[in-house]
Amino acid sequence: TSQKHRDFVAEPMGEKAVGALAGIGDVLGKRLEDKGFDKAYVVLGQFLILRKDEELFKEWLKDTCGANSKQSGD
Amino acid sequence: TSQKHRDFVAEPMGEKAVGALAGIGDVLGKRLEDKGFDKAYVVLGQFLILRKDEELFKEWLKDTCGANSKQSGD
Amino acid sequence: MEDLKNLSDHELLDLLKKYDIPHGPIVETTRQLYEKKLQNYLT
Protein backbone atom coordinates (compact mmCIF):
# COMPACT_ATOMS: atom_id res chain seq x y z
CA THR A 1 0.00 0.00 0.00
CA SER A 2 1.01 3.64 -0.44
CA GLN A 3 2.46 5.85 2.27
CA LYS A 4 -0.75 7.89 2.04
CA HIS A 5 -2.78 4.82 2.93
CA ARG A 6 -0.43 3.85 5.75
CA ASP A 7 -0.71 7.38 7.15
CA PHE A 8 -4.49 7.18 6.89
CA VAL A 9 -4.89 3.88 8.73
CA ALA A 10 -2.30 4.83 11.37
CA GLU A 11 -4.90 6.80 13.32
CA PRO A 12 -8.69 7.10 13.70
CA MET A 13 -10.21 8.70 10.60
CA GLY A 14 -12.22 11.15 12.70
CA GLU A 15 -13.16 14.17 10.60
CA LYS A 16 -10.48 13.67 7.93
CA ALA A 17 -11.35 15.08 4.52
CA VAL A 18 -12.07 12.76 1.63
CA GLY A 19 -8.74 13.80 0.06
CA ALA A 20 -6.93 11.96 2.87
CA LEU A 21 -8.01 8.68 1.27
CA ALA A 22 -5.42 6.88 -0.84
CA GLY A 23 -6.20 7.22 -4.55
CA ILE A 24 -8.22 10.40 -4.03
CA GLY A 25 -6.30 13.45 -5.27
CA ASP A 26 -7.46 17.04 -5.67
CA VAL A 27 -9.58 16.46 -8.77
CA LEU A 28 -11.41 13.35 -7.50
CA GLY A 29 -11.68 14.86 -4.03
CA LYS A 30 -13.40 17.96 -5.40
CA ARG A 31 -15.88 15.89 -7.40
CA LEU A 32 -16.70 13.77 -4.35
CA GLU A 33 -17.07 16.87 -2.17
CA ASP A 34 -19.44 18.38 -4.74
CA LYS A 35 -21.63 15.29 -4.31
CA GLY A 36 -21.64 15.48 -0.53
CA PHE A 37 -18.86 13.01 0.12
CA ASP A 38 -16.56 15.56 1.73
CA LYS A 39 -15.39 13.43 4.66
CA ALA A 40 -13.62 10.09 4.65
CA TYR A 41 -16.24 8.65 7.04
CA VAL A 42 -19.05 9.41 4.54
CA VAL A 43 -17.20 7.40 1.88
CA LEU A 44 -16.74 4.62 4.47
CA GLY A 45 -20.52 4.77 4.98
CA GLN A 46 -21.05 4.24 1.25
CA PHE A 47 -18.66 1.27 1.27
CA LEU A 48 -20.57 -0.30 4.18
CA ILE A 49 -23.94 0.34 2.57
CA LEU A 50 -22.62 -1.40 -0.54
CA ARG A 51 -22.06 -4.34 1.82
CA LYS A 52 -18.27 -3.98 1.59
CA ASP A 53 -18.51 -5.31 -1.99
CA GLU A 54 -15.28 -4.07 -3.62
CA GLU A 55 -16.55 -4.41 -7.19
CA LEU A 56 -19.73 -2.45 -6.39
CA PHE A 57 -17.70 0.17 -4.53
CA LYS A 58 -15.20 0.60 -7.39
CA GLU A 59 -18.09 0.93 -9.86
CA TRP A 60 -19.76 3.51 -7.63
CA LEU A 61 -16.50 5.45 -7.31
CA LYS A 62 -15.97 5.42 -11.08
CA ASP A 63 -19.55 6.62 -11.69
CA THR A 64 -19.39 9.25 -8.93
CA CYS A 65 -16.02 10.90 -9.51
CA GLY A 66 -14.47 9.24 -12.54
CA ALA A 67 -11.86 7.30 -10.57
CA ASN A 68 -9.87 4.92 -12.79
CA SER A 69 -9.22 1.35 -11.74
CA LYS A 70 -5.87 2.17 -10.08
CA GLN A 71 -7.38 5.04 -8.09
CA SER A 72 -10.40 3.05 -6.98
CA GLY A 73 -8.13 0.08 -6.26
CA ASP A 74 -6.05 2.29 -3.94
CA THR B 1 -27.50 2.31 28.14
CA SER B 2 -29.08 -1.16 27.96
CA GLN B 3 -27.23 -4.42 28.52
CA LYS B 4 -27.90 -5.18 24.86
CA HIS B 5 -26.03 -2.06 23.85
CA ARG B 6 -23.17 -2.77 26.25
CA ASP B 7 -22.89 -6.28 24.84
CA PHE B 8 -22.87 -4.86 21.32
CA VAL B 9 -20.10 -2.30 21.88
CA ALA B 10 -18.02 -4.74 23.95
CA GLU B 11 -16.60 -6.33 20.78
CA PRO B 12 -16.13 -5.53 17.06
CA MET B 13 -19.48 -5.56 15.26
CA GLY B 14 -18.07 -7.80 12.50
CA GLU B 15 -20.93 -9.62 10.77
CA LYS B 16 -23.48 -9.19 13.57
CA ALA B 17 -27.11 -9.18 12.44
CA VAL B 18 -29.13 -5.98 12.60
CA GLY B 19 -31.12 -7.48 15.50
CA ALA B 20 -28.00 -7.21 17.68
CA LEU B 21 -28.47 -3.44 17.74
CA ALA B 22 -30.07 -1.99 20.86
CA GLY B 23 -33.65 -0.94 20.17
CA ILE B 24 -34.03 -3.32 17.22
CA GLY B 25 -36.24 -6.29 18.13
CA ASP B 26 -37.65 -9.03 15.92
CA VAL B 27 -40.31 -6.91 14.22
CA LEU B 28 -38.07 -3.95 13.41
CA GLY B 29 -35.21 -6.28 12.53
CA LYS B 30 -37.35 -8.12 9.98
CA ARG B 31 -38.49 -4.87 8.36
CA LEU B 32 -34.89 -3.66 8.09
CA GLU B 33 -33.74 -7.01 6.69
CA ASP B 34 -36.46 -6.88 4.04
CA LYS B 35 -35.00 -3.58 2.87
CA GLY B 36 -31.46 -4.92 2.73
CA PHE B 37 -30.27 -3.73 6.13
CA ASP B 38 -29.59 -7.22 7.43
CA LYS B 39 -26.25 -6.51 9.13
CA ALA B 40 -25.36 -4.02 11.82
CA TYR B 41 -22.50 -2.62 9.69
CA VAL B 42 -24.97 -1.73 6.88
CA VAL B 43 -27.00 0.34 9.35
CA LEU B 44 -23.74 1.95 10.52
CA GLY B 45 -23.10 2.81 6.85
CA GLN B 46 -26.42 4.63 6.67
CA PHE B 47 -25.62 6.52 9.88
CA LEU B 48 -22.29 7.65 8.40
CA ILE B 49 -23.92 8.59 5.09
CA LEU B 50 -26.32 10.73 7.13
CA ARG B 51 -23.18 12.43 8.47
CA LYS B 52 -23.70 11.02 11.95
CA ASP B 53 -26.70 13.36 12.37
CA GLU B 54 -28.77 11.71 15.12
CA GLU B 55 -32.00 13.50 14.25
CA LEU B 56 -31.74 12.55 10.57
CA PHE B 57 -30.86 8.98 11.52
CA LYS B 58 -33.82 8.66 13.91
CA GLU B 59 -36.13 10.03 11.21
CA TRP B 60 -34.71 7.59 8.67
CA LEU B 61 -35.15 4.69 11.11
CA LYS B 62 -38.76 5.71 11.79
CA ASP B 63 -39.49 5.96 8.03
CA THR B 64 -37.69 2.70 7.20
CA CYS B 65 -38.94 0.36 9.89
CA GLY B 66 -41.39 2.27 12.02
CA ALA B 67 -39.09 2.59 15.02
CA ASN B 68 -40.59 4.76 17.76
CA SER B 69 -38.54 7.46 19.49
CA LYS B 70 -37.43 5.17 22.31
CA GLN B 71 -36.30 2.45 19.90
CA SER B 72 -34.47 4.86 17.62
CA GLY B 73 -33.01 6.60 20.67
CA ASP B 74 -31.60 3.25 21.85
CA MET C 1 -33.61 3.36 -18.00
CA GLU C 2 -36.64 5.62 -17.73
CA ASP C 3 -39.00 2.89 -16.55
CA LEU C 4 -36.43 1.69 -14.00
CA LYS C 5 -36.52 5.20 -12.55
CA ASN C 6 -40.25 4.85 -12.04
CA LEU C 7 -39.91 1.68 -10.00
CA SER C 8 -40.26 1.89 -6.21
CA ASP C 9 -37.22 0.96 -4.13
CA HIS C 10 -39.00 -2.27 -3.23
CA GLU C 11 -39.64 -3.16 -6.88
CA LEU C 12 -36.02 -2.37 -7.77
CA LEU C 13 -34.84 -4.54 -4.87
CA ASP C 14 -37.04 -7.40 -6.10
CA LEU C 15 -35.50 -7.18 -9.60
CA LEU C 16 -31.94 -7.16 -8.21
CA LYS C 17 -32.81 -10.29 -6.21
CA LYS C 18 -34.59 -11.88 -9.21
CA TYR C 19 -31.53 -11.46 -11.45
CA ASP C 20 -29.13 -12.30 -8.60
CA ILE C 21 -27.23 -9.00 -8.96
CA PRO C 22 -25.02 -8.31 -5.90
CA HIS C 23 -26.60 -5.44 -3.97
CA GLY C 24 -27.20 -3.78 -0.65
CA PRO C 25 -30.13 -1.62 0.44
CA ILE C 26 -31.48 1.00 -1.93
CA VAL C 27 -30.89 4.45 -0.48
CA GLU C 28 -30.38 7.83 -2.08
CA THR C 29 -26.65 7.23 -2.60
CA THR C 30 -26.99 3.73 -4.08
CA ARG C 31 -30.15 3.85 -6.19
CA GLN C 32 -28.50 5.25 -9.35
CA LEU C 33 -25.78 2.58 -9.26
CA TYR C 34 -28.34 -0.23 -9.00
CA GLU C 35 -30.54 1.21 -11.75
CA LYS C 36 -27.45 1.28 -14.00
CA LYS C 37 -26.47 -2.30 -13.09
CA LEU C 38 -29.99 -3.54 -13.80
CA GLN C 39 -30.08 -1.61 -17.08
CA ASN C 40 -26.77 -3.17 -18.13
CA TYR C 41 -28.07 -6.60 -17.16
CA LEU C 42 -31.35 -6.19 -19.05
CA THR C 43 -29.67 -4.90 -22.21
XYZ file of C-alpha atoms in Angstrom:
191
model
C 0.000 0.000 0.000
C 1.010 3.639 -0.439
C 2.462 5.851 2.275
C -0.750 7.886 2.039
C -2.784 4.816 2.928
C -0.433 3.852 5.755
C -0.710 7.382 7.148
C -4.486 7.182 6.890
C -4.892 3.884 8.728
C -2.297 4.826 11.369
C -4.895 6.804 13.324
C -8.688 7.098 13.696
C -10.206 8.701 10.601
C -12.219 11.146 12.700
C -13.156 14.172 10.598
C -10.479 13.667 7.928
C -11.345 15.085 4.521
C -12.066 12.761 1.627
C -8.741 13.795 0.061
C -6.930 11.957 2.875
C -8.015 8.677 1.268
C -5.422 6.884 -0.837
C -6.203 7.219 -4.547
C -8.222 10.403 -4.035
C -6.304 13.445 -5.268
C -7.462 17.035 -5.667
C -9.580 16.459 -8.774
C -11.410 13.353 -7.503
C -11.678 14.862 -4.028
C -13.395 17.964 -5.401
C -15.879 15.885 -7.404
C -16.701 13.775 -4.348
C -17.074 16.871 -2.170
C -19.438 18.382 -4.735
C -21.632 15.287 -4.313
C -21.637 15.483 -0.533
C -18.862 13.006 0.124
C -16.562 15.556 1.733
C -15.392 13.428 4.657
C -13.616 10.088 4.648
C -16.237 8.646 7.037
C -19.047 9.410 4.543
C -17.198 7.403 1.884
C -16.742 4.625 4.465
C -20.515 4.770 4.979
C -21.047 4.243 1.251
C -18.659 1.273 1.272
C -20.573 -0.297 4.176
C -23.945 0.342 2.575
C -22.623 -1.403 -0.541
C -22.058 -4.344 1.822
C -18.270 -3.984 1.590
C -18.506 -5.310 -1.992
C -15.275 -4.074 -3.618
C -16.552 -4.405 -7.189
C -19.727 -2.446 -6.394
C -17.701 0.174 -4.529
C -15.203 0.595 -7.394
C -18.090 0.927 -9.861
C -19.761 3.513 -7.631
C -16.497 5.454 -7.309
C -15.970 5.419 -11.084
C -19.548 6.619 -11.689
C -19.387 9.245 -8.932
C -16.021 10.903 -9.510
C -14.467 9.235 -12.539
C -11.865 7.302 -10.572
C -9.874 4.917 -12.786
C -9.221 1.346 -11.738
C -5.873 2.172 -10.076
C -7.376 5.038 -8.086
C -10.397 3.049 -6.977
C -8.129 0.084 -6.258
C -6.054 2.289 -3.939
C -27.496 2.308 28.140
C -29.079 -1.161 27.955
C -27.234 -4.423 28.524
C -27.900 -5.182 24.864
C -26.027 -2.059 23.854
C -23.165 -2.773 26.251
C -22.885 -6.280 24.837
C -22.865 -4.856 21.318
C -20.100 -2.297 21.877
C -18.015 -4.744 23.949
C -16.595 -6.326 20.776
C -16.130 -5.528 17.060
C -19.478 -5.561 15.263
C -18.071 -7.798 12.498
C -20.934 -9.620 10.770
C -23.481 -9.189 13.572
C -27.106 -9.180 12.443
C -29.135 -5.979 12.596
C -31.117 -7.478 15.502
C -27.999 -7.213 17.683
C -28.474 -3.437 17.736
C -30.069 -1.992 20.859
C -33.653 -0.938 20.170
C -34.028 -3.323 17.219
C -36.240 -6.294 18.130
C -37.650 -9.033 15.919
C -40.306 -6.913 14.215
C -38.065 -3.946 13.408
C -35.205 -6.282 12.528
C -37.352 -8.120 9.979
C -38.494 -4.874 8.356
C -34.887 -3.659 8.094
C -33.741 -7.005 6.687
C -36.463 -6.879 4.042
C -34.997 -3.582 2.869
C -31.460 -4.915 2.733
C -30.267 -3.727 6.131
C -29.586 -7.223 7.426
C -26.249 -6.509 9.126
C -25.360 -4.017 11.821
C -22.503 -2.623 9.691
C -24.968 -1.729 6.882
C -26.999 0.343 9.350
C -23.739 1.951 10.520
C -23.099 2.807 6.853
C -26.417 4.633 6.666
C -25.622 6.521 9.881
C -22.291 7.652 8.402
C -23.925 8.588 5.086
C -26.320 10.725 7.131
C -23.182 12.427 8.465
C -23.702 11.020 11.951
C -26.697 13.361 12.366
C -28.771 11.714 15.117
C -32.003 13.504 14.252
C -31.736 12.545 10.573
C -30.864 8.982 11.519
C -33.816 8.665 13.910
C -36.129 10.027 11.209
C -34.709 7.590 8.665
C -35.154 4.691 11.111
C -38.759 5.711 11.785
C -39.493 5.960 8.026
C -37.687 2.704 7.200
C -38.936 0.358 9.888
C -41.393 2.265 12.025
C -39.086 2.593 15.021
C -40.585 4.762 17.760
C -38.544 7.462 19.489
C -37.428 5.168 22.308
C -36.303 2.449 19.900
C -34.469 4.857 17.620
C -33.005 6.603 20.669
C -31.599 3.249 21.850
C -33.607 3.356 -17.996
C -36.639 5.622 -17.729
C -39.005 2.891 -16.552
C -36.433 1.686 -13.997
C -36.518 5.195 -12.551
C -40.248 4.850 -12.038
C -39.912 1.677 -9.998
C -40.262 1.885 -6.209
C -37.221 0.962 -4.134
C -38.997 -2.273 -3.228
C -39.637 -3.159 -6.883
C -36.018 -2.373 -7.767
C -34.837 -4.542 -4.874
C -37.038 -7.405 -6.104
C -35.502 -7.184 -9.598
C -31.943 -7.159 -8.210
C -32.807 -10.294 -6.211
C -34.590 -11.885 -9.209
C -31.525 -11.456 -11.446
C -29.127 -12.302 -8.603
C -27.231 -9.004 -8.956
C -25.022 -8.306 -5.903
C -26.603 -5.443 -3.972
C -27.199 -3.779 -0.650
C -30.125 -1.624 0.436
C -31.477 1.001 -1.929
C -30.895 4.446 -0.479
C -30.384 7.827 -2.080
C -26.650 7.226 -2.599
C -26.986 3.733 -4.082
C -30.155 3.852 -6.187
C -28.498 5.249 -9.348
C -25.782 2.577 -9.259
C -28.338 -0.229 -9.003
C -30.537 1.210 -11.751
C -27.453 1.276 -13.998
C -26.475 -2.303 -13.094
C -29.988 -3.538 -13.800
C -30.084 -1.611 -17.084
C -26.767 -3.170 -18.125
C -28.067 -6.597 -17.163
C -31.354 -6.186 -19.049
C -29.671 -4.896 -22.209
